Structures are given as C-alpha cells and as structure tokens.
Tab-separated table of C-alpha atoms in Angstrom:
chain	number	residue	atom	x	y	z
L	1	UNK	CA	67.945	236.274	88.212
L	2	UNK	CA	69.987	234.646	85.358
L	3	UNK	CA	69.531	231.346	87.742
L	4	UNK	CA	66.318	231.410	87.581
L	5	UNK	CA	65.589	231.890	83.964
L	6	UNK	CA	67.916	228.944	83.045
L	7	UNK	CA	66.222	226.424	85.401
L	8	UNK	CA	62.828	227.693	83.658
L	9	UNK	CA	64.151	226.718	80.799
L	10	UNK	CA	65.578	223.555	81.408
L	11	UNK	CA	62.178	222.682	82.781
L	12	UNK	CA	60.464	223.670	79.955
L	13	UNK	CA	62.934	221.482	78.023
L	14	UNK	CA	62.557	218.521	79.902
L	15	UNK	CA	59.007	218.891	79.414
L	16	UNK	CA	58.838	219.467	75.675
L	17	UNK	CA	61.301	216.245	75.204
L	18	UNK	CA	59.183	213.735	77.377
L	19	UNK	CA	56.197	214.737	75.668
L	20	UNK	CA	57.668	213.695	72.616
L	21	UNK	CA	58.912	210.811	73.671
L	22	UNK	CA	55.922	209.679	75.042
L	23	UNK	CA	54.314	210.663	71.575
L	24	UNK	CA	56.490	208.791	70.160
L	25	UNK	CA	55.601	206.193	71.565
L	26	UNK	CA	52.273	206.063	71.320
L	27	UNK	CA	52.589	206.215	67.721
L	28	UNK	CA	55.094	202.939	67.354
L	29	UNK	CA	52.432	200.911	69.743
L	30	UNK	CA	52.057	197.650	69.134
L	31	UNK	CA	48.183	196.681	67.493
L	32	UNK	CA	46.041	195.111	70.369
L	33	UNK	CA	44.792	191.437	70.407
L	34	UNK	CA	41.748	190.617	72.233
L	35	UNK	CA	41.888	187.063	73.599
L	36	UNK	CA	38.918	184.891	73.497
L	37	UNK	CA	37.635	183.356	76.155
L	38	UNK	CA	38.662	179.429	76.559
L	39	UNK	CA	35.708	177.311	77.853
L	40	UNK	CA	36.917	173.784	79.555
L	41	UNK	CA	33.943	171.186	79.715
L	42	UNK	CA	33.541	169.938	82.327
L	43	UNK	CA	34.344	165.917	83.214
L	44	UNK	CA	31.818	163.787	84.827
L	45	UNK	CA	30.984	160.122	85.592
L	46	UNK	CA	28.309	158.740	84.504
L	47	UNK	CA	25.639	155.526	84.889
L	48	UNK	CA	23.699	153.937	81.955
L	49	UNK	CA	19.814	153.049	83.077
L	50	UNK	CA	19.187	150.007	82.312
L	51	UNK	CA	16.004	149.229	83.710
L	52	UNK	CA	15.693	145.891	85.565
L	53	UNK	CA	13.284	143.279	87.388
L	54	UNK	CA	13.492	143.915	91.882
L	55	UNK	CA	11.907	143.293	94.604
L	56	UNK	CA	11.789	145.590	97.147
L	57	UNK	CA	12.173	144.271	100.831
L	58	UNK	CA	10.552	145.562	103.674
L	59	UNK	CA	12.671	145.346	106.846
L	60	UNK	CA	10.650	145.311	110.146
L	61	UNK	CA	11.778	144.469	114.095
L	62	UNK	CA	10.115	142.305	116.375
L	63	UNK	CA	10.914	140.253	119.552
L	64	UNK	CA	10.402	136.442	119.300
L	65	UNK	CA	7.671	134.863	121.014
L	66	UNK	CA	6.146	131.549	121.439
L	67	UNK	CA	3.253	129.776	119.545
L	68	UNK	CA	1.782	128.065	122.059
L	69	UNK	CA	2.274	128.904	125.783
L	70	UNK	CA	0.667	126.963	128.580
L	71	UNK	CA	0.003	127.495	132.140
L	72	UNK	CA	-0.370	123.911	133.617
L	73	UNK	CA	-2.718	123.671	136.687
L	74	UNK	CA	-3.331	120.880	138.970
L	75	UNK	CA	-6.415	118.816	138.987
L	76	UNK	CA	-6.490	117.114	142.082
L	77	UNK	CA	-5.401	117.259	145.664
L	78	UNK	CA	-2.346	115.469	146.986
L	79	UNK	CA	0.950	115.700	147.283
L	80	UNK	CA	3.758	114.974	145.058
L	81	UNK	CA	5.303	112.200	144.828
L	82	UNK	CA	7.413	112.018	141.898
L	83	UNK	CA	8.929	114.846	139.536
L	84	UNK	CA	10.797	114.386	135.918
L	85	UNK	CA	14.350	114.655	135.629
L	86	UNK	CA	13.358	117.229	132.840
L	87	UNK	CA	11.151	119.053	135.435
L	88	UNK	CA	13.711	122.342	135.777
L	89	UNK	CA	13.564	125.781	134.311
L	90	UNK	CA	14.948	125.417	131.071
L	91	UNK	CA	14.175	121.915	130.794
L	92	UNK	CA	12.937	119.661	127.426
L	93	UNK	CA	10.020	117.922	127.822
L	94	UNK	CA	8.756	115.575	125.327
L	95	UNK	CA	4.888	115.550	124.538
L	96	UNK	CA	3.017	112.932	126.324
L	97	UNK	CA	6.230	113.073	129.209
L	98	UNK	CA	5.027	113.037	133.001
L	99	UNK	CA	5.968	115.666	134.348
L	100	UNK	CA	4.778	115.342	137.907
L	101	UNK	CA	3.098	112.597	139.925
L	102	UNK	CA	0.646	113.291	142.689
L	103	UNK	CA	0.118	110.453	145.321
L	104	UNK	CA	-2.497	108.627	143.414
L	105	UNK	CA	-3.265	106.004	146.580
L	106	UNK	CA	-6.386	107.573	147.820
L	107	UNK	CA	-7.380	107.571	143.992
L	108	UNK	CA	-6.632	104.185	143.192
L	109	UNK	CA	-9.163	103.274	146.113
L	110	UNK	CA	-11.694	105.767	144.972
L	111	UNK	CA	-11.593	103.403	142.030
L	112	UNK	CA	-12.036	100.671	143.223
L	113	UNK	CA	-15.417	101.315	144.600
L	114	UNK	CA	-16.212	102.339	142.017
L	115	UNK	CA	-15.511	99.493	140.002
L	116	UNK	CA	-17.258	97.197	143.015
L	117	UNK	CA	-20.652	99.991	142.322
L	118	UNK	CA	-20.209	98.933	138.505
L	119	UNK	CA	-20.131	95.193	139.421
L	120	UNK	CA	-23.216	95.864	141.719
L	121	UNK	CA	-25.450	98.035	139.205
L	122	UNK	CA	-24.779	95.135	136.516
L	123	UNK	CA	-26.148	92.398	138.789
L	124	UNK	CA	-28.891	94.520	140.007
L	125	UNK	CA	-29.888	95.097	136.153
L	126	UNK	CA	-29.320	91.048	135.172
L	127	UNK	CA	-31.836	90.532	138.049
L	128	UNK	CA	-34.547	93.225	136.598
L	129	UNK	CA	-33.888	91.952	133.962
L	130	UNK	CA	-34.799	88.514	134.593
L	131	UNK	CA	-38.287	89.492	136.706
L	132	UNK	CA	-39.137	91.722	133.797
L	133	UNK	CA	-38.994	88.189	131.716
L	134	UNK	CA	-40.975	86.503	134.748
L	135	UNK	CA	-43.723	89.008	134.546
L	136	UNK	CA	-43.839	89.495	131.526
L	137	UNK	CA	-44.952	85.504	130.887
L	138	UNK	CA	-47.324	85.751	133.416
L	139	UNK	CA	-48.716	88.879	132.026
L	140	UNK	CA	-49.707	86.854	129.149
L	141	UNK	CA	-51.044	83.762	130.690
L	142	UNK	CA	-53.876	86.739	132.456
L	143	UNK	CA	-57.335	86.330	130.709
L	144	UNK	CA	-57.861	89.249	128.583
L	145	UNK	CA	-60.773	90.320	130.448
L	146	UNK	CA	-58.520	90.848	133.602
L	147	UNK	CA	-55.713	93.161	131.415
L	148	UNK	CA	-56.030	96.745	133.016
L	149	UNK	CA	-54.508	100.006	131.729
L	150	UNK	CA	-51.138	100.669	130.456
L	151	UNK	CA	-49.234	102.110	133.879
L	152	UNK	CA	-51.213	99.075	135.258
L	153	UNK	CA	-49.272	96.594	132.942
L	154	UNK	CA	-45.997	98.363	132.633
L	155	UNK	CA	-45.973	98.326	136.412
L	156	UNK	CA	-46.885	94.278	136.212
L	157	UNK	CA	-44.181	93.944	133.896
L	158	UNK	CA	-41.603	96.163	136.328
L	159	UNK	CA	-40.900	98.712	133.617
L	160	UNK	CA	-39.511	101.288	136.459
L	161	UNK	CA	-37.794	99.253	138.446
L	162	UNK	CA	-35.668	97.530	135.379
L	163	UNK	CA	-35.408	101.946	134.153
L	164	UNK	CA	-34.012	102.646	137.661
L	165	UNK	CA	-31.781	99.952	137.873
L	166	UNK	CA	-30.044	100.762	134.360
L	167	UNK	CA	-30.091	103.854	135.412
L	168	UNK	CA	-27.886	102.983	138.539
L	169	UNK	CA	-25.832	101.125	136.481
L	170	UNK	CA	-25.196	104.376	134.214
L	171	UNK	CA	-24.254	106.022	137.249
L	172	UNK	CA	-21.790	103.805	138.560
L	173	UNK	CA	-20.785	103.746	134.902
L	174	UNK	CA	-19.797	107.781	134.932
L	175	UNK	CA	-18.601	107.586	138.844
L	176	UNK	CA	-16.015	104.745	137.560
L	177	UNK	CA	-14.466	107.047	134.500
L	178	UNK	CA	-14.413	109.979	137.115
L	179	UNK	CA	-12.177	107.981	139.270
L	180	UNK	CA	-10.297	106.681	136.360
L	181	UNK	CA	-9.843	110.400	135.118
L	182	UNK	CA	-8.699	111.487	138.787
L	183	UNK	CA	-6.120	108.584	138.895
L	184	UNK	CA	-4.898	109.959	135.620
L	185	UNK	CA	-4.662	113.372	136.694
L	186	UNK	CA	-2.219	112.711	139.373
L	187	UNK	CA	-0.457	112.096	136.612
L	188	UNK	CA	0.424	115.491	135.015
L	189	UNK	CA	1.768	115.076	131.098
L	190	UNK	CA	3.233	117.599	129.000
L	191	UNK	CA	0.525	118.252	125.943
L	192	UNK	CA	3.192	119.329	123.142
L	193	UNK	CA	7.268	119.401	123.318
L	194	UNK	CA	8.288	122.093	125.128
L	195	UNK	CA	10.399	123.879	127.451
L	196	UNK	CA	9.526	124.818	130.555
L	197	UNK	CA	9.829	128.822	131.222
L	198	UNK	CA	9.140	128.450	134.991
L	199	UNK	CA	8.027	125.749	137.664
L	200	UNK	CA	6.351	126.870	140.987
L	201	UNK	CA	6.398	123.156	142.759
L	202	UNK	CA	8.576	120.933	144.361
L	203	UNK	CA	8.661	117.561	145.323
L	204	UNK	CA	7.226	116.631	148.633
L	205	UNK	CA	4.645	119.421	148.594
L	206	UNK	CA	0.953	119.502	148.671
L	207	UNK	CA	-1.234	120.725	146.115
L	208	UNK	CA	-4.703	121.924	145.508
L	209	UNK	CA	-7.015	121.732	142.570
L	210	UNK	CA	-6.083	124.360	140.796
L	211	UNK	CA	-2.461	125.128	142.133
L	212	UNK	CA	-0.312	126.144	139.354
L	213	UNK	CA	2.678	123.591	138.573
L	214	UNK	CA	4.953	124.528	135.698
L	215	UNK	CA	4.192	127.319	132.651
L	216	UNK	CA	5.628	125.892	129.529
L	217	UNK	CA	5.759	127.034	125.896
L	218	UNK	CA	6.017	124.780	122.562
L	219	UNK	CA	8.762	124.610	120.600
L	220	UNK	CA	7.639	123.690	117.521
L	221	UNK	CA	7.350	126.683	116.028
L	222	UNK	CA	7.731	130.492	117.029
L	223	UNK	CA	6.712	133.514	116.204
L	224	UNK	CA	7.192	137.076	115.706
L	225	UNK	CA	5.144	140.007	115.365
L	226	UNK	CA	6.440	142.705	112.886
L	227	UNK	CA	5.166	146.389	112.840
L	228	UNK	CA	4.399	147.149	109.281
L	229	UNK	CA	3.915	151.098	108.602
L	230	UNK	CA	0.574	151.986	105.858
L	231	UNK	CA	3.576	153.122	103.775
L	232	UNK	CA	5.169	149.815	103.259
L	233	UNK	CA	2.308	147.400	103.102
L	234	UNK	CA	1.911	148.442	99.311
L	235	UNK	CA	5.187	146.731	98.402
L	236	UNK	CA	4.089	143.470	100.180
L	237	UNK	CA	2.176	140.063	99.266
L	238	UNK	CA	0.576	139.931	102.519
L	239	UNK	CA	-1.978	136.199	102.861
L	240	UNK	CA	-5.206	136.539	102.974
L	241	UNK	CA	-7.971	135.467	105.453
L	242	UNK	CA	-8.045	131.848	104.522
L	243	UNK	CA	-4.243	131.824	103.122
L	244	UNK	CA	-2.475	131.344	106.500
L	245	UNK	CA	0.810	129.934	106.293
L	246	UNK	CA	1.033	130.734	102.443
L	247	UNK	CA	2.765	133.922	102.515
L	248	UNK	CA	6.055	135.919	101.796
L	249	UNK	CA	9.750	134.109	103.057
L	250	UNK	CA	11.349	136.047	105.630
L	251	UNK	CA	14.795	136.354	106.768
L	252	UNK	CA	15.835	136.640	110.141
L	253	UNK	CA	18.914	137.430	111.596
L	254	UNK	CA	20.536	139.012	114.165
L	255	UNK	CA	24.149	139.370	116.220
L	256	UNK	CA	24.888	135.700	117.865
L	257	UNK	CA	28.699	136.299	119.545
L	258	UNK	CA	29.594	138.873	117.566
L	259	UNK	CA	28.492	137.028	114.237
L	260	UNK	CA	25.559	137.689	112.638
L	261	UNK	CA	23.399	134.311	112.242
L	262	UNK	CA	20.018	133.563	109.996
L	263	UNK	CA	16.757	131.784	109.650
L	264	UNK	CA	14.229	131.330	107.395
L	265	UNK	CA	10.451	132.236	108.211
L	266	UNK	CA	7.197	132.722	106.756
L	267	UNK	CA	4.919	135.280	106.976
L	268	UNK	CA	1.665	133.730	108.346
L	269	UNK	CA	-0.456	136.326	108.598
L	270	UNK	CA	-1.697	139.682	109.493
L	271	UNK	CA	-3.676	140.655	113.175
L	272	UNK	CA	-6.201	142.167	110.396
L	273	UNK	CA	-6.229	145.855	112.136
L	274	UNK	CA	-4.180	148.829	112.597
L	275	UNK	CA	-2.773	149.884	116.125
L	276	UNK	CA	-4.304	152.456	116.771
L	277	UNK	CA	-1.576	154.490	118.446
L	278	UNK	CA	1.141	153.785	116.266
L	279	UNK	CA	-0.982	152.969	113.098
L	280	UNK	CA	0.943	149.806	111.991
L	281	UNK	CA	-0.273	146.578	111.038
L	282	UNK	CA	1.250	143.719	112.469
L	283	UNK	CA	2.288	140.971	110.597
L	284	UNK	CA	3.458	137.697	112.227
L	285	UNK	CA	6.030	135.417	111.256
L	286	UNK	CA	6.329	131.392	111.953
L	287	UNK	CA	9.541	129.923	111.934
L	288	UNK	CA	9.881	125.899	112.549
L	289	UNK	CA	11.590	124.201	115.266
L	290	UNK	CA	13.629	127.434	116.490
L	291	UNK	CA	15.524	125.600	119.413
L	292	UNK	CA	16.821	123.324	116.843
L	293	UNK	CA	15.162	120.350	118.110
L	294	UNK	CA	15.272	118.677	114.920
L	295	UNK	CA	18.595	119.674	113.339
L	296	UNK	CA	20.762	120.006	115.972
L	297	UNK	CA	23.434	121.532	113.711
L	298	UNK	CA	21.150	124.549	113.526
L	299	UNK	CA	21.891	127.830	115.390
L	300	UNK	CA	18.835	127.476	118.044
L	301	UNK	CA	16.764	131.207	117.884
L	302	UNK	CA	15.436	131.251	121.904
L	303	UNK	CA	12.286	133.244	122.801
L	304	UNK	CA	12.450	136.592	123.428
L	305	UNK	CA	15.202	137.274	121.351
L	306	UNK	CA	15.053	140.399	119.677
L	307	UNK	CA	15.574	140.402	115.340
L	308	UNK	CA	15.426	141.684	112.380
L	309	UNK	CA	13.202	140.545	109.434
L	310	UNK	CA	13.904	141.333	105.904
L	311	UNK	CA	10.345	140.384	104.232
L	312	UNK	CA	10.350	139.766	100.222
L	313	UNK	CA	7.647	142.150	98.763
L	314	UNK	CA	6.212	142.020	95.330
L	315	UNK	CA	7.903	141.753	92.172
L	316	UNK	CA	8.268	145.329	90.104
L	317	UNK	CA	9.232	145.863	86.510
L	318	UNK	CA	11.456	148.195	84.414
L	319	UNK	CA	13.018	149.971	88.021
L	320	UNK	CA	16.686	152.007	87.137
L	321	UNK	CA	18.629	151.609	90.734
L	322	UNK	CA	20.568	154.660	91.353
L	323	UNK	CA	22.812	156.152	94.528
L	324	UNK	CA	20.934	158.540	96.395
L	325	UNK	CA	23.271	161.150	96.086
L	326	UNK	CA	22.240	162.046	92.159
L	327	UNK	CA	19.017	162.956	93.735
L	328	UNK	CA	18.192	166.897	93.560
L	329	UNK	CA	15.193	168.854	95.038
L	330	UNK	CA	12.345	168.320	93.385
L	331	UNK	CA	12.905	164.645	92.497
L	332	UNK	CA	15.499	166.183	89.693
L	333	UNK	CA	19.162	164.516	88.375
L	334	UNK	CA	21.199	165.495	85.760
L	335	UNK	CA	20.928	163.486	82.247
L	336	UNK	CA	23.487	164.166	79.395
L	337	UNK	CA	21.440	164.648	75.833
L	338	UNK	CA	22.946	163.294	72.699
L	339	UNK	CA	24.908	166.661	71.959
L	340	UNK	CA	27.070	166.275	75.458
L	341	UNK	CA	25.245	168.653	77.579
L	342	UNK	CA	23.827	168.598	80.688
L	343	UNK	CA	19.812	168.670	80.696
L	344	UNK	CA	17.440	168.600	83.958
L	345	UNK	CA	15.314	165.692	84.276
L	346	UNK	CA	11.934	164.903	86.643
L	347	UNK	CA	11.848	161.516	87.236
L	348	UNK	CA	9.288	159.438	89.574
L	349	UNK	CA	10.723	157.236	92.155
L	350	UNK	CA	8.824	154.258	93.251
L	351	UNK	CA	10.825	154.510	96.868
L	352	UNK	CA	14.097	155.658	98.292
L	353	UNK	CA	16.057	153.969	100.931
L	354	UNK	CA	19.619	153.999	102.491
L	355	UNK	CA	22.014	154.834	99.945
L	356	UNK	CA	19.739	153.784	96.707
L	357	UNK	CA	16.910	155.127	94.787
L	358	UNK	CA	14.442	153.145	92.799
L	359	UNK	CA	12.881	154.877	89.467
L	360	UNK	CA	10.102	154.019	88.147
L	361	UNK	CA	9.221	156.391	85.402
L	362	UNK	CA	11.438	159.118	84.192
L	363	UNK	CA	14.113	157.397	82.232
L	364	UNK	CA	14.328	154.822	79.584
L	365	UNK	CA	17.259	152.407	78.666
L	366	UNK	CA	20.126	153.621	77.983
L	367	UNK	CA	19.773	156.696	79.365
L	368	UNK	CA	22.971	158.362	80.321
L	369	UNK	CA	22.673	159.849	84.060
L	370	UNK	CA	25.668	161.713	86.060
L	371	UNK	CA	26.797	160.704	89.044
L	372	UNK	CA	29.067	163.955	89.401
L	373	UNK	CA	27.085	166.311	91.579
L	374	UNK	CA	26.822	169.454	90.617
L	375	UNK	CA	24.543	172.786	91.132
L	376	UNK	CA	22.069	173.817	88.855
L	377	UNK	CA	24.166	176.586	87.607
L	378	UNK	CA	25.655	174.012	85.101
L	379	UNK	CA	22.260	173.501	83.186
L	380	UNK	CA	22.917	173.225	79.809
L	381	UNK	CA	26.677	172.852	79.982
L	382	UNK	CA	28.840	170.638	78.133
L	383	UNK	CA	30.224	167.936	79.578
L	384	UNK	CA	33.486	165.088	79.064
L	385	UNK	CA	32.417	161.343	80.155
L	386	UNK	CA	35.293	159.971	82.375
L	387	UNK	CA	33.770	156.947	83.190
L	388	UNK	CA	30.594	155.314	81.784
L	389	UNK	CA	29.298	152.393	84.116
L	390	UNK	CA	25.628	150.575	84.042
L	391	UNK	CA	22.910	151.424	86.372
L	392	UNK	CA	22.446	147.671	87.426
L	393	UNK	CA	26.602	147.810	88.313
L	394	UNK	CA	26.835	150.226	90.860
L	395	UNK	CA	28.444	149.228	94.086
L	396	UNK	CA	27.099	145.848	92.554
L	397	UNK	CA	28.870	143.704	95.925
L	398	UNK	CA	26.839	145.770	98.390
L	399	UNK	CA	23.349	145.181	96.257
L	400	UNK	CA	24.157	141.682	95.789
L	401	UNK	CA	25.147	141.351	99.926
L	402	UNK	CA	23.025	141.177	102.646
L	403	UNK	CA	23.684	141.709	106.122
L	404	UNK	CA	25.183	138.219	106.282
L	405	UNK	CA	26.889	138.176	102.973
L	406	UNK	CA	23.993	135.947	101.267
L	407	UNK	CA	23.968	136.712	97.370
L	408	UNK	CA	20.259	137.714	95.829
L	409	UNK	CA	20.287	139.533	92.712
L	410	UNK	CA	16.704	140.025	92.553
L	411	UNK	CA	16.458	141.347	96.113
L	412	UNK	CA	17.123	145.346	97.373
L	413	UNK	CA	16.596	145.919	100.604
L	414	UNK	CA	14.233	149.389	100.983
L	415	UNK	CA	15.099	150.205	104.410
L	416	UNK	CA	18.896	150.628	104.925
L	417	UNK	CA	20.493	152.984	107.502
L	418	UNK	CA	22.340	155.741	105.222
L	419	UNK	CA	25.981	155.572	104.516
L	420	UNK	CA	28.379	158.290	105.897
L	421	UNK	CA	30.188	158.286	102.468
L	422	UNK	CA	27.158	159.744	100.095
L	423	UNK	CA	27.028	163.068	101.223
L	424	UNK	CA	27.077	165.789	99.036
L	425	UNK	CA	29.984	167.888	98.476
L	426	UNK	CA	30.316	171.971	98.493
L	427	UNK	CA	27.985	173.792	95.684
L	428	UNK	CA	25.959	170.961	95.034
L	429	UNK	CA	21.941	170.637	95.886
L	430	UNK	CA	21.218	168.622	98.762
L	431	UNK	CA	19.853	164.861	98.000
L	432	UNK	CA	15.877	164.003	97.998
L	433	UNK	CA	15.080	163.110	101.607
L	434	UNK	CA	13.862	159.432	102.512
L	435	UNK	CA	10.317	159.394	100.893
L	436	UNK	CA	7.683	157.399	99.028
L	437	UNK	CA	8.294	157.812	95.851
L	438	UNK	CA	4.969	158.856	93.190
C-alpha cells in the first residue's frame, strides 16, 4: 500500500515539474517574425517592332509544259525518201529544217504539165487576143446602118471567146501553184525550233495524206500553269487583259542532282476563271529558251518537269515580322509597357506563314514585344529584359535566304512549311494557326 502511494506521488511530481517547465518556457519564447513574401520578376527576351517595307511571295506548284506543241501531218502520198539526221526522239530541229522528204518524182511531173497547160493557156489568150484586134477593125469599117445590138457586137468582136480563154489561162495558172505546193509538201519543214517528243515514221515507208509524221514542241519558251487559291490572289499584281507578258518575276527552282537549281520567269497571265472544283485561278508563267538553246552555260529546265514558283506580290507598308510562336489565341502576344510589366495586346496580322507572322496594325515602332512564351496567368507581371533584339533582325540569315541561298531583303516568302523548332513549350498558349490575317 505504501508502494503505491509513493509512485502516486512521484507521478504527481513529475507532472507538476514538466508543467512548469513547459511554462517556463513559454514565457522566455522568443518574439515571432513574419517573413514577407520575396517576388522574383521574371526574365524574358524581347524584339523591338520596327515596322518595315515587304513583299509577300506567293509560292505555287506546277508542272512545265510547252508553248507551242505541234502534231505534224503529211500532205501528200508517197513514200519517204529521205529523213534528217535530227529526225529522232529527242532530237533539235532548227526552224525552216527538212525534216522528211517524200518521193517528189511523180510531183515534179505533175508540174510539169502543168507548166506545159500554162504555156498553152498563154498562147491561146495571145491568139484571142489578136482576133479580138482583127474584129474589132472590121467592126468599125461596118456602115452604121448595119451595127446590130450589143451581144450582136460583143460576139463580132469575140468578147467570150477572149473571157474563156483568160479564163483557161487562170486555171492553168492555179493548177501550176497546186503542183508547185505538192512538190513542196514532200518536203516536210519544221515551222519553229523544236524538239521532237515522238516520231511515228520511218524511212522507206509509205504515207497517206494525212498520216501523222513527228509531234514536236517549241522551245522557245515554256510554260507553267500555277494554281493560285482566292486567298492569295489579294497579295498579287496579276496583268491584265491586254497586259500579257507585263507581269510579276517568278522564281523557279527545283532539286537538279541533289542541288537545287533556278530560273527566272514571268507571269504572263491568268486563264481569267476559277476551276470550278478546286476554286483556283491559274496563272501561267513564260520562261525563255528553257533547254538552254541560247546560253548553253544555262541549267536546261525540260518539259514536264515538276517546280516550284515563288511569285513577287505587291509591295506593303509599315509590316512588324515576328516568329510565329509569340502568337496567342485570339491573335494576342505579350507587350512590355513602360513600367516593366507584361500587358496583353490584339494585334491584326496581314498573313501568317511557316515560322513568321506579318502585322499590320497593332503595334507601332518601337514597341517592345516578348518572345518568351508564357501563359496568361502572367498578365500584368513584371518582367527583367535579357536580351533586346529588333523585329527586322530575327533569324535575319533565314529571311534574307531563299531556298537556294539568293539574298532579297525586301522579299518574305508567305508559304513556308513550319519549322520543328517553334513549338511551344509546357504552360504556354498554343500559337495562332496558319490563317489570313484581318
């Protein structure tokens, strides 16, 4: 029992002594300090606008195609007799160049006879001729008394008979330059330089009127129909209907060996209507001497080659050039005010493409825009510039290169395949999508 009551009252001991401990304590804490919260800005790059004078390209496909083409038929009968060296698939004709020779003998004595007809028409006509004179001095030695009606004296005075013998003689006239013209189509000439796409005689063989011989296609110039969309046509200087020839340079190009080669072409005109499947209008492009007939240093473009065409459009003013990526829904980026903070902006673009923007309205020189992406849960926030870099600088080697390399400052290219390396990274709005802009 004793036990018992002392381990009561040790407990109650123990108890008493940590509660004043713990009192104790409490009463020598330390006074509490309440730490404010530390706000970072955040850092982000950004561009300048500066506002600049483009022009926007329009890039099309097409296939090329001939000017002229020609399916050359013969005129006569006979067989050949001769054919050009030239005369092969593939082959260079010169205009003017015989091609083909029928056997012109039976031709050659066709006129012949008809030269002999001439010869005999003419005398026939010198001898009317000279009875008309006869008769018509006798006519007048007649007493005037015996002078009868008018078919009366033009029939004294052989009026038909000299009529019908000029007439014969105009008849032999046109039956000698028909044989003339058959002996000269034996001879079958090319009508322009050309190459020939396909021959369907040999020599030795007989012919018809009308058998086809060779189909050839002039080399002079080419062309090359490019589907323009509705969309596009409003950034282009297309010719009008009596301004053929007197439109926009084009460049062409394409992969030649694994390097990409270029010419220059014109746009010549438009077909005038829209397909009306795919709704396009087609434009079509000349380019001179593509085999390189002239210049033989030239790259030759052959027909049926297939290309692309970048086609200079019209000249715009006061456009800011920026990378897709800034783009937010809504046609929104992110602008830094005066005080450092981040502030939403609406702009109007007057076309995306690839991996650039073009804005037309919505920002003025100078203009600070970021190129950091972020959400819109930064609005208003304050921001550090890292980096500050002009508009009209960014990725300034890949505006200022083509496809080939060529340098153009004044020309951007509005229909680019989009690069792998603006997408957008984790939080941050996805980019406009590829659209006209307002």
């Amino acid at each position: 029992m004793a036990s018992r009551k002392k381990q009561i009252v040790v407990s109650v001991a123990l108890l008493v002594i940590s509660t004043a401990i713990t009192f104790a304590l409490y009463l020598n804490r330390p006074p509490a300090k309440i730490a404010e919260p530390e706000y970072q800005p955040i850092s982000v790059d950004v561009a300048v606008a500066v506002k600049e004078r483009l022009r926007i390209e329009v890039q099309a496909q097409g296939t090329v195609t001939p000017m002229q083409e020609t399916s050359l038929l013969s005129e006569v009968n006979g067989r050949i007799v001769h054919t050009s060296p030239s005369f092969a698939v593939g082959g260079f004709v010169s205009k003017g160049e015989i091609l083909v020779r029928i056997d012109p003998r039976d031709y050659e004595t066709n006129l012949l006879r008809a030269e002999a007809a001439l010869k005999s028409a003419q005398s026939n006509l010198a001898q009317e001729k000279g009875r008309a004179q006869v008769a018509e001095r006798e006519w007048q030695r007649l007493p005037e008394g015996s002078q009868r009606s008018q078919e009366a004296k033009d029939l004294y005075l052989r009026k038909p008979q000299l009529e019908q013998a000029q007439s014969q003689m105009l008849a032999a006239q046109a039956d000698l330059n028909t044989a003339r013209d058959n002996l000269e189509r034996t001879r079958i000439r090319a009508p322009y330089d050309a190459l020939i796409r396909d021959k369907h005689v040999e020599l030795g063989q007989f012919v018809a009127a009308g058998s086809p011989l060779a189909d050839i296609f002039s080399v002079d110039y080419a062309e090359i129909r490019l589907p323009i969309p509705q969309s596009k046509l409003a950034y282009l200087e297309l010719p009008g209907l009596n301004e053929k020839g007197k439109g926009s340079p084009i460049d062409i190009y394409t992969d030649v060996g694994g390097e990409v080669k270029h010419w220059t072409a014109r746009l010549h005109r438009t077909e005038g209507v829209f397909d009306e499947r795919s709704r396009v209008l087609y434009a079509v492009a000349r380019i001179e001497d593509p085999y390189a007939v002239h210049d033989p240093d030239k790259t030759p473009l052959r027909i049926g080659t297939f290309v692309n065409a970048n086609i200079q459009g019209k000249e715009f003013d006061g456009i800011v050039t920026l990378p897709r990526y800034v783009m937010r829904a809504g046609n929104n980026l992110w602008v830094i005010d005066e005080s450092g903070h981040l502030r939403n902006r609406q702009v109007t673009l007057l076309r995306t493409g690839g991996d650039l923007v073009y804005i037309s309205e919505g920002l003025d020189d100078g203009d600070r825009v970021s190129l950091t992406t972020l959400d819109s849960s930064f609005d208003s926030s304050e921001v550090i510039i890292e980096s500050s870099t002009p508009s009209n600088m960014l990725g300034k080697e890949d505006r200022l290169m083509d496809q080939s390399g060529k340098k153009d400052a004044s020309k951007v290219t509005a229909s680019v395949e989009p690069s792998a390396s603006t997408e957008p990274s984790a939080g941050a709005e996805p980019p406009v999508g590829d659209s006209e802009g307002g």
